[in-house]
mmCIF file of N, CA and C in Angstrom:
data_model
loop_
_atom_site.group_PDB
_atom_site.id
_atom_site.type_symbol
_atom_site.label_atom_id
_atom_site.label_comp_id
_atom_site.label_asym_id
_atom_site.label_seq_id
_atom_site.Cartn_x
_atom_site.Cartn_y
_atom_site.Cartn_z
ATOM 1 N N GLU I 710 16.459 4.227 -19.944
ATOM 2 C CA GLU I 710 16.955 2.946 -19.451
ATOM 3 C C GLU I 710 16.388 2.632 -18.063
ATOM 4 N N LYS I 711 16.394 3.638 -17.188
ATOM 5 C CA LYS I 711 15.880 3.441 -15.828
ATOM 6 C C LYS I 711 14.389 3.081 -15.863
ATOM 7 N N LEU I 712 13.633 3.760 -16.737
ATOM 8 C CA LEU I 712 12.201 3.483 -16.864
ATOM 9 C C LEU I 712 11.965 2.066 -17.372
ATOM 10 N N ARG I 713 12.779 1.633 -18.336
ATOM 11 C CA ARG I 713 12.639 0.281 -18.874
ATOM 12 C C ARG I 713 12.896 -0.765 -17.795
ATOM 13 N N LYS I 714 13.923 -0.554 -16.968
ATOM 14 C CA LYS I 714 14.234 -1.500 -15.893
ATOM 15 C C LYS I 714 13.109 -1.555 -14.864
ATOM 16 N N THR I 715 12.548 -0.394 -14.536
ATOM 17 C CA THR I 715 11.435 -0.354 -13.589
ATOM 18 C C THR I 715 10.230 -1.083 -14.159
ATOM 19 N N ALA I 716 9.938 -0.864 -15.443
ATOM 20 C CA ALA I 716 8.805 -1.538 -16.086
ATOM 21 C C ALA I 716 9.010 -3.048 -16.086
ATOM 22 N N GLN I 717 10.240 -3.500 -16.319
ATOM 23 C CA GLN I 717 10.508 -4.936 -16.315
ATOM 24 C C GLN I 717 10.271 -5.544 -14.941
ATOM 25 N N LYS I 718 10.584 -4.817 -13.882
ATOM 26 C CA LYS I 718 10.327 -5.320 -12.529
ATOM 27 C C LYS I 718 8.847 -5.623 -12.349
ATOM 28 N N TRP I 719 7.999 -4.743 -12.879
ATOM 29 C CA TRP I 719 6.553 -4.933 -12.735
ATOM 30 C C TRP I 719 6.089 -6.210 -13.416
ATOM 31 N N TYR I 720 6.745 -6.590 -14.524
ATOM 32 C CA TYR I 720 6.340 -7.781 -15.256
ATOM 33 C C TYR I 720 6.959 -9.054 -14.707
ATOM 34 N N ASN I 721 8.018 -8.954 -13.948
ATOM 35 C CA ASN I 721 8.777 -10.129 -13.529
ATOM 36 C C ASN I 721 8.576 -10.549 -12.082
ATOM 37 N N PHE I 722 7.491 -10.149 -11.464
ATOM 38 C CA PHE I 722 7.292 -10.599 -10.093
ATOM 39 C C PHE I 722 5.902 -11.207 -9.936
ATOM 40 N N ASN I 723 5.740 -11.967 -8.883
ATOM 41 C CA ASN I 723 4.484 -12.650 -8.605
ATOM 42 C C ASN I 723 3.596 -11.718 -7.785
ATOM 43 N N HIS I 724 2.564 -11.168 -8.425
ATOM 44 C CA HIS I 724 1.689 -10.201 -7.760
ATOM 45 C C HIS I 724 1.030 -10.772 -6.504
ATOM 46 N N MET I 725 0.511 -11.971 -6.590
ATOM 47 C CA MET I 725 -0.219 -12.542 -5.456
ATOM 48 C C MET I 725 0.718 -12.822 -4.282
ATOM 49 N N ASN I 726 1.897 -13.314 -4.549
ATOM 50 C CA ASN I 726 2.849 -13.579 -3.474
ATOM 51 C C ASN I 726 3.227 -12.282 -2.765
ATOM 52 N N THR I 727 3.440 -11.233 -3.542
ATOM 53 C CA THR I 727 3.785 -9.932 -2.965
ATOM 54 C C THR I 727 2.639 -9.409 -2.119
ATOM 55 N N PHE I 728 1.403 -9.528 -2.622
ATOM 56 C CA PHE I 728 0.251 -9.050 -1.865
ATOM 57 C C PHE I 728 0.071 -9.848 -0.577
ATOM 58 N N GLU I 729 0.246 -11.147 -0.639
ATOM 59 C CA GLU I 729 0.110 -11.978 0.564
ATOM 60 C C GLU I 729 1.138 -11.579 1.623
ATOM 61 N N LYS I 730 2.365 -11.330 1.206
ATOM 62 C CA LYS I 730 3.392 -10.884 2.154
ATOM 63 C C LYS I 730 2.974 -9.570 2.807
ATOM 64 N N GLY I 731 2.528 -8.622 1.981
ATOM 65 C CA GLY I 731 2.106 -7.324 2.497
ATOM 66 C C GLY I 731 0.942 -7.436 3.452
ATOM 67 N N ARG I 732 -0.024 -8.285 3.101
ATOM 68 C CA ARG I 732 -1.197 -8.462 3.962
ATOM 69 C C ARG I 732 -0.806 -9.093 5.296
ATOM 70 N N ASN I 733 0.090 -10.051 5.269
ATOM 71 C CA ASN I 733 0.535 -10.676 6.522
ATOM 72 C C ASN I 733 1.281 -9.683 7.412
ATOM 73 N N ILE I 734 2.087 -8.833 6.806
ATOM 74 C CA ILE I 734 2.788 -7.801 7.581
ATOM 75 C C ILE I 734 1.772 -6.838 8.179
ATOM 76 N N TYR I 735 0.771 -6.432 7.376
ATOM 77 C CA TYR I 735 -0.251 -5.507 7.876
ATOM 78 C C TYR I 735 -1.008 -6.115 9.062
ATOM 79 N N LYS I 736 -1.337 -7.402 8.974
ATOM 80 C CA LYS I 736 -2.053 -8.055 10.080
ATOM 81 C C LYS I 736 -1.254 -7.972 11.384
ATOM 82 N N LYS I 737 0.067 -8.112 11.286
ATOM 83 C CA LYS I 737 0.913 -8.028 12.478
ATOM 84 C C LYS I 737 0.980 -6.605 13.033
ATOM 85 N N LEU I 738 0.929 -5.618 12.143
ATOM 86 C CA LEU I 738 1.052 -4.216 12.552
ATOM 87 C C LEU I 738 -0.280 -3.561 12.906
ATOM 88 N N LYS I 739 -1.375 -4.180 12.510
ATOM 89 C CA LYS I 739 -2.698 -3.562 12.570
ATOM 90 C C LYS I 739 -3.040 -2.964 13.935
ATOM 91 N N ALA I 740 -2.915 -3.726 14.989
ATOM 92 C CA ALA I 740 -3.292 -3.238 16.327
ATOM 93 C C ALA I 740 -2.462 -2.019 16.721
ATOM 94 N N LYS I 741 -1.176 -2.064 16.442
ATOM 95 C CA LYS I 741 -0.283 -0.947 16.769
ATOM 96 C C LYS I 741 -0.654 0.304 15.966
ATOM 97 N N LEU I 742 -0.898 0.131 14.672
ATOM 98 C CA LEU I 742 -1.180 1.270 13.802
ATOM 99 C C LEU I 742 -2.544 1.899 14.074
ATOM 100 N N GLU I 743 -3.536 1.072 14.429
ATOM 101 C CA GLU I 743 -4.886 1.596 14.655
ATOM 102 C C GLU I 743 -4.946 2.563 15.835
ATOM 103 N N LYS I 744 -4.050 2.410 16.786
ATOM 104 C CA LYS I 744 -4.069 3.291 17.961
ATOM 105 C C LYS I 744 -3.771 4.739 17.599
ATOM 106 N N SER I 745 -2.853 4.948 16.663
ATOM 107 C CA SER I 745 -2.426 6.323 16.377
ATOM 108 C C SER I 745 -2.722 6.812 14.967
ATOM 109 N N SER I 746 -3.066 5.910 14.049
ATOM 110 C CA SER I 746 -3.162 6.325 12.645
ATOM 111 C C SER I 746 -4.408 5.818 11.930
ATOM 112 N N LYS I 747 -5.483 5.544 12.643
ATOM 113 C CA LYS I 747 -6.690 5.004 12.015
ATOM 114 C C LYS I 747 -7.191 5.947 10.924
ATOM 115 N N GLY I 748 -7.498 5.366 9.763
ATOM 116 C CA GLY I 748 -7.995 6.130 8.631
ATOM 117 C C GLY I 748 -6.910 6.593 7.675
ATOM 118 N N LYS I 749 -5.664 6.545 8.101
ATOM 119 C CA LYS I 749 -4.554 6.926 7.223
ATOM 120 C C LYS I 749 -4.164 5.730 6.357
ATOM 121 N N ILE I 750 -3.270 5.969 5.417
ATOM 122 C CA ILE I 750 -2.828 4.925 4.497
ATOM 123 C C ILE I 750 -1.426 4.459 4.880
ATOM 124 N N VAL I 751 -1.248 3.140 4.933
ATOM 125 C CA VAL I 751 0.083 2.581 5.166
ATOM 126 C C VAL I 751 0.541 1.925 3.862
ATOM 127 N N ALA I 752 1.774 2.223 3.466
ATOM 128 C CA ALA I 752 2.411 1.589 2.312
ATOM 129 C C ALA I 752 3.467 0.641 2.862
ATOM 130 N N ILE I 753 3.331 -0.637 2.521
ATOM 131 C CA ILE I 753 4.236 -1.666 3.047
ATOM 132 C C ILE I 753 5.126 -2.187 1.930
ATOM 133 N N GLU I 754 6.417 -2.248 2.191
ATOM 134 C CA GLU I 754 7.368 -2.853 1.263
ATOM 135 C C GLU I 754 7.525 -4.303 1.708
ATOM 136 N N PRO I 755 6.936 -5.246 0.964
ATOM 137 C CA PRO I 755 6.826 -6.629 1.438
ATOM 138 C C PRO I 755 8.144 -7.374 1.641
ATOM 139 N N ASP I 756 9.174 -7.050 0.893
ATOM 140 C CA ASP I 756 10.430 -7.798 1.028
ATOM 141 C C ASP I 756 11.151 -7.489 2.335
ATOM 142 N N SER I 757 11.155 -6.222 2.732
ATOM 143 C CA SER I 757 11.861 -5.840 3.961
ATOM 144 C C SER I 757 10.935 -5.768 5.170
ATOM 145 N N GLY I 758 9.627 -5.614 4.913
ATOM 146 C CA GLY I 758 8.682 -5.419 6.007
ATOM 147 C C GLY I 758 8.603 -3.971 6.450
ATOM 148 N N GLY I 759 9.336 -3.098 5.781
ATOM 149 C CA GLY I 759 9.306 -1.677 6.116
ATOM 150 C C GLY I 759 8.003 -1.038 5.674
ATOM 151 N N TYR I 760 7.649 0.049 6.321
ATOM 152 C CA TYR I 760 6.406 0.731 5.956
ATOM 153 C C TYR I 760 6.496 2.217 6.248
ATOM 154 N N VAL I 761 5.618 2.962 5.580
ATOM 155 C CA VAL I 761 5.459 4.393 5.833
ATOM 156 C C VAL I 761 3.966 4.682 5.907
ATOM 157 N N ILE I 762 3.614 5.751 6.595
ATOM 158 C CA ILE I 762 2.211 6.136 6.750
ATOM 159 C C ILE I 762 2.019 7.506 6.125
ATOM 160 N N GLY I 763 0.930 7.639 5.362
ATOM 161 C CA GLY I 763 0.592 8.917 4.744
ATOM 162 C C GLY I 763 -0.852 9.283 5.017
ATOM 163 N N ILE I 764 -1.184 10.545 4.776
ATOM 164 C CA ILE I 764 -2.565 10.978 5.006
ATOM 165 C C ILE I 764 -3.490 10.506 3.895
ATOM 166 N N ASP I 765 -2.934 10.220 2.719
ATOM 167 C CA ASP I 765 -3.704 9.657 1.609
ATOM 168 C C ASP I 765 -2.756 8.794 0.770
ATOM 169 N N GLU I 766 -3.289 8.205 -0.321
ATOM 170 C CA GLU I 766 -2.483 7.290 -1.128
ATOM 171 C C GLU I 766 -1.270 7.987 -1.740
ATOM 172 N N LEU I 767 -1.467 9.200 -2.233
ATOM 173 C CA LEU I 767 -0.359 9.910 -2.866
ATOM 174 C C LEU I 767 0.747 10.217 -1.860
ATOM 175 N N ASP I 768 0.364 10.693 -0.704
ATOM 176 C CA ASP I 768 1.346 10.993 0.342
ATOM 177 C C ASP I 768 2.121 9.734 0.732
ATOM 178 N N ALA I 769 1.409 8.629 0.929
ATOM 179 C CA ALA I 769 2.066 7.367 1.299
ATOM 180 C C ALA I 769 2.974 6.874 0.175
ATOM 181 N N ALA I 770 2.515 6.994 -1.080
ATOM 182 C CA ALA I 770 3.318 6.536 -2.215
ATOM 183 C C ALA I 770 4.602 7.351 -2.356
ATOM 184 N N LEU I 771 4.499 8.664 -2.209
ATOM 185 C CA LEU I 771 5.690 9.510 -2.326
ATOM 186 C C LEU I 771 6.693 9.220 -1.209
ATOM 187 N N LYS I 772 6.189 9.057 0.002
ATOM 188 C CA LYS I 772 7.073 8.725 1.124
ATOM 189 C C LYS I 772 7.733 7.359 0.911
ATOM 190 N N ALA I 773 6.941 6.390 0.427
ATOM 191 C CA ALA I 773 7.456 5.035 0.210
ATOM 192 C C ALA I 773 8.526 5.025 -0.882
ATOM 193 N N GLN I 774 8.287 5.749 -1.973
ATOM 194 C CA GLN I 774 9.281 5.801 -3.046
ATOM 195 C C GLN I 774 10.578 6.440 -2.568
ATOM 196 N N HIS I 775 10.461 7.424 -1.713
ATOM 197 C CA HIS I 775 11.659 8.072 -1.170
ATOM 198 C C HIS I 775 12.414 7.125 -0.221
ATOM 199 N N GLU I 776 11.659 6.430 0.614
ATOM 200 C CA GLU I 776 12.259 5.537 1.621
ATOM 201 C C GLU I 776 12.794 4.241 1.010
ATOM 202 N N PHE I 777 12.073 3.703 0.005
ATOM 203 C CA PHE I 777 12.426 2.419 -0.613
ATOM 204 C C PHE I 777 12.444 2.572 -2.137
ATOM 205 N N PRO I 778 13.421 3.263 -2.704
ATOM 206 C CA PRO I 778 13.423 3.524 -4.150
ATOM 207 C C PRO I 778 13.431 2.242 -4.981
ATOM 208 N N GLY I 779 12.595 2.231 -6.016
ATOM 209 C CA GLY I 779 12.547 1.106 -6.944
ATOM 210 C C GLY I 779 11.797 -0.110 -6.449
ATOM 211 N N LYS I 780 11.168 -0.027 -5.292
ATOM 212 C CA LYS I 780 10.449 -1.175 -4.729
ATOM 213 C C LYS I 780 8.956 -1.100 -5.067
ATOM 214 N N ILE I 781 8.263 -2.183 -4.805
ATOM 215 C CA ILE I 781 6.822 -2.291 -5.032
ATOM 216 C C ILE I 781 6.143 -2.349 -3.671
ATOM 217 N N PHE I 782 4.959 -1.737 -3.560
ATOM 218 C CA PHE I 782 4.296 -1.579 -2.266
ATOM 219 C C PHE I 782 2.869 -2.101 -2.280
ATOM 220 N N ASP I 783 2.405 -2.478 -1.100
ATOM 221 C CA ASP I 783 0.994 -2.781 -0.865
ATOM 222 C C ASP I 783 0.445 -1.660 0.000
ATOM 223 N N PHE I 784 -0.770 -1.219 -0.322
ATOM 224 C CA PHE I 784 -1.389 -0.113 0.405
ATOM 225 C C PHE I 784 -2.618 -0.603 1.158
ATOM 226 N N PHE I 785 -2.773 -0.129 2.389
ATOM 227 C CA PHE I 785 -3.925 -0.475 3.219
ATOM 228 C C PHE I 785 -4.404 0.777 3.939
ATOM 229 N N ARG I 786 -5.732 0.915 4.063
ATOM 230 C CA ARG I 786 -6.279 1.986 4.897
ATOM 231 C C ARG I 786 -6.357 1.427 6.310
ATOM 232 N N ILE I 787 -5.684 2.052 7.228
ATOM 233 C CA ILE I 787 -5.551 1.539 8.589
ATOM 234 C C ILE I 787 -6.907 1.524 9.291
ATOM 235 N N GLY I 788 -7.300 0.331 9.746
ATOM 236 C CA GLY I 788 -8.549 0.172 10.481
ATOM 237 C C GLY I 788 -9.768 -0.065 9.614
ATOM 238 N N PHE I 789 -9.585 -0.196 8.297
ATOM 239 C CA PHE I 789 -10.707 -0.402 7.383
ATOM 240 C C PHE I 789 -10.409 -1.585 6.470
ATOM 241 N N PRO I 790 -11.452 -2.234 5.936
ATOM 242 C CA PRO I 790 -11.219 -3.420 5.109
ATOM 243 C C PRO I 790 -10.695 -3.119 3.703
ATOM 244 N N ALA I 791 -10.854 -1.881 3.230
ATOM 245 C CA ALA I 791 -10.417 -1.538 1.877
ATOM 246 C C ALA I 791 -9.881 -0.111 1.841
ATOM 247 N N VAL I 792 -9.033 0.147 0.873
ATOM 248 C CA VAL I 792 -8.495 1.500 0.712
ATOM 249 C C VAL I 792 -9.576 2.419 0.167
ATOM 250 N N HIS I 793 -10.368 1.905 -0.798
ATOM 251 C CA HIS I 793 -11.424 2.704 -1.429
ATOM 252 C C HIS I 793 -12.771 2.010 -1.294
ATOM 253 N N LYS I 794 -13.814 2.797 -1.334
ATOM 254 C CA LYS I 794 -15.174 2.260 -1.387
ATOM 255 C C LYS I 794 -15.853 2.920 -2.582
ATOM 256 N N PHE I 795 -16.363 2.097 -3.482
ATOM 257 C CA PHE I 795 -17.059 2.622 -4.649
ATOM 258 C C PHE I 795 -18.556 2.493 -4.422
ATOM 259 N N ARG I 796 -19.252 3.568 -4.691
ATOM 260 C CA ARG I 796 -20.707 3.561 -4.536
ATOM 261 C C ARG I 796 -21.352 3.961 -5.842
ATOM 262 N N ARG I 797 -22.498 3.389 -6.090
ATOM 263 C CA ARG I 797 -23.257 3.749 -7.277
ATOM 264 C C ARG I 797 -24.126 4.945 -6.926
ATOM 265 N N LYS I 798 -24.062 5.948 -7.733
ATOM 266 C CA LYS I 798 -24.835 7.156 -7.481
ATOM 267 C C LYS I 798 -26.236 6.996 -8.059
ATOM 268 N N LYS I 799 -27.231 7.388 -7.277
ATOM 269 C CA LYS I 799 -28.607 7.350 -7.769
ATOM 270 C C LYS I 799 -28.836 8.572 -8.645
ATOM 271 N N TRP I 800 -29.152 8.327 -9.896
ATOM 272 C CA TRP I 800 -29.373 9.438 -10.811
ATOM 273 C C TRP I 800 -30.812 9.919 -10.772
ATOM 274 N N MET I 801 -31.734 9.010 -10.518
ATOM 275 C CA MET I 801 -33.147 9.392 -10.491
ATOM 276 C C MET I 801 -33.787 8.803 -9.253
ATOM 277 N N GLU I 802 -34.564 9.575 -8.606
ATOM 278 C CA GLU I 802 -35.259 9.115 -7.396
ATOM 279 C C GLU I 802 -36.624 8.586 -7.764
#
């Protein structure tokens, strides 16, 4: 039952609105966070504006779930434009 309710939350919210809220909160926090946590991951709970910082995505996600159970989060790498960078590997030189 708990899993079904959590799954329904994922289907019943506006993804873009949630992301915009999270991004706006991150913009306000960015200067403060870059001083002490550059390169770490921040998980932001957009409805409350609360956040947690982790050394990687898993650490931030676990801390966020503990701090804000049942909520949805936006993740940002502090001081960088993206959480991940994908590169194409050269197979033949």
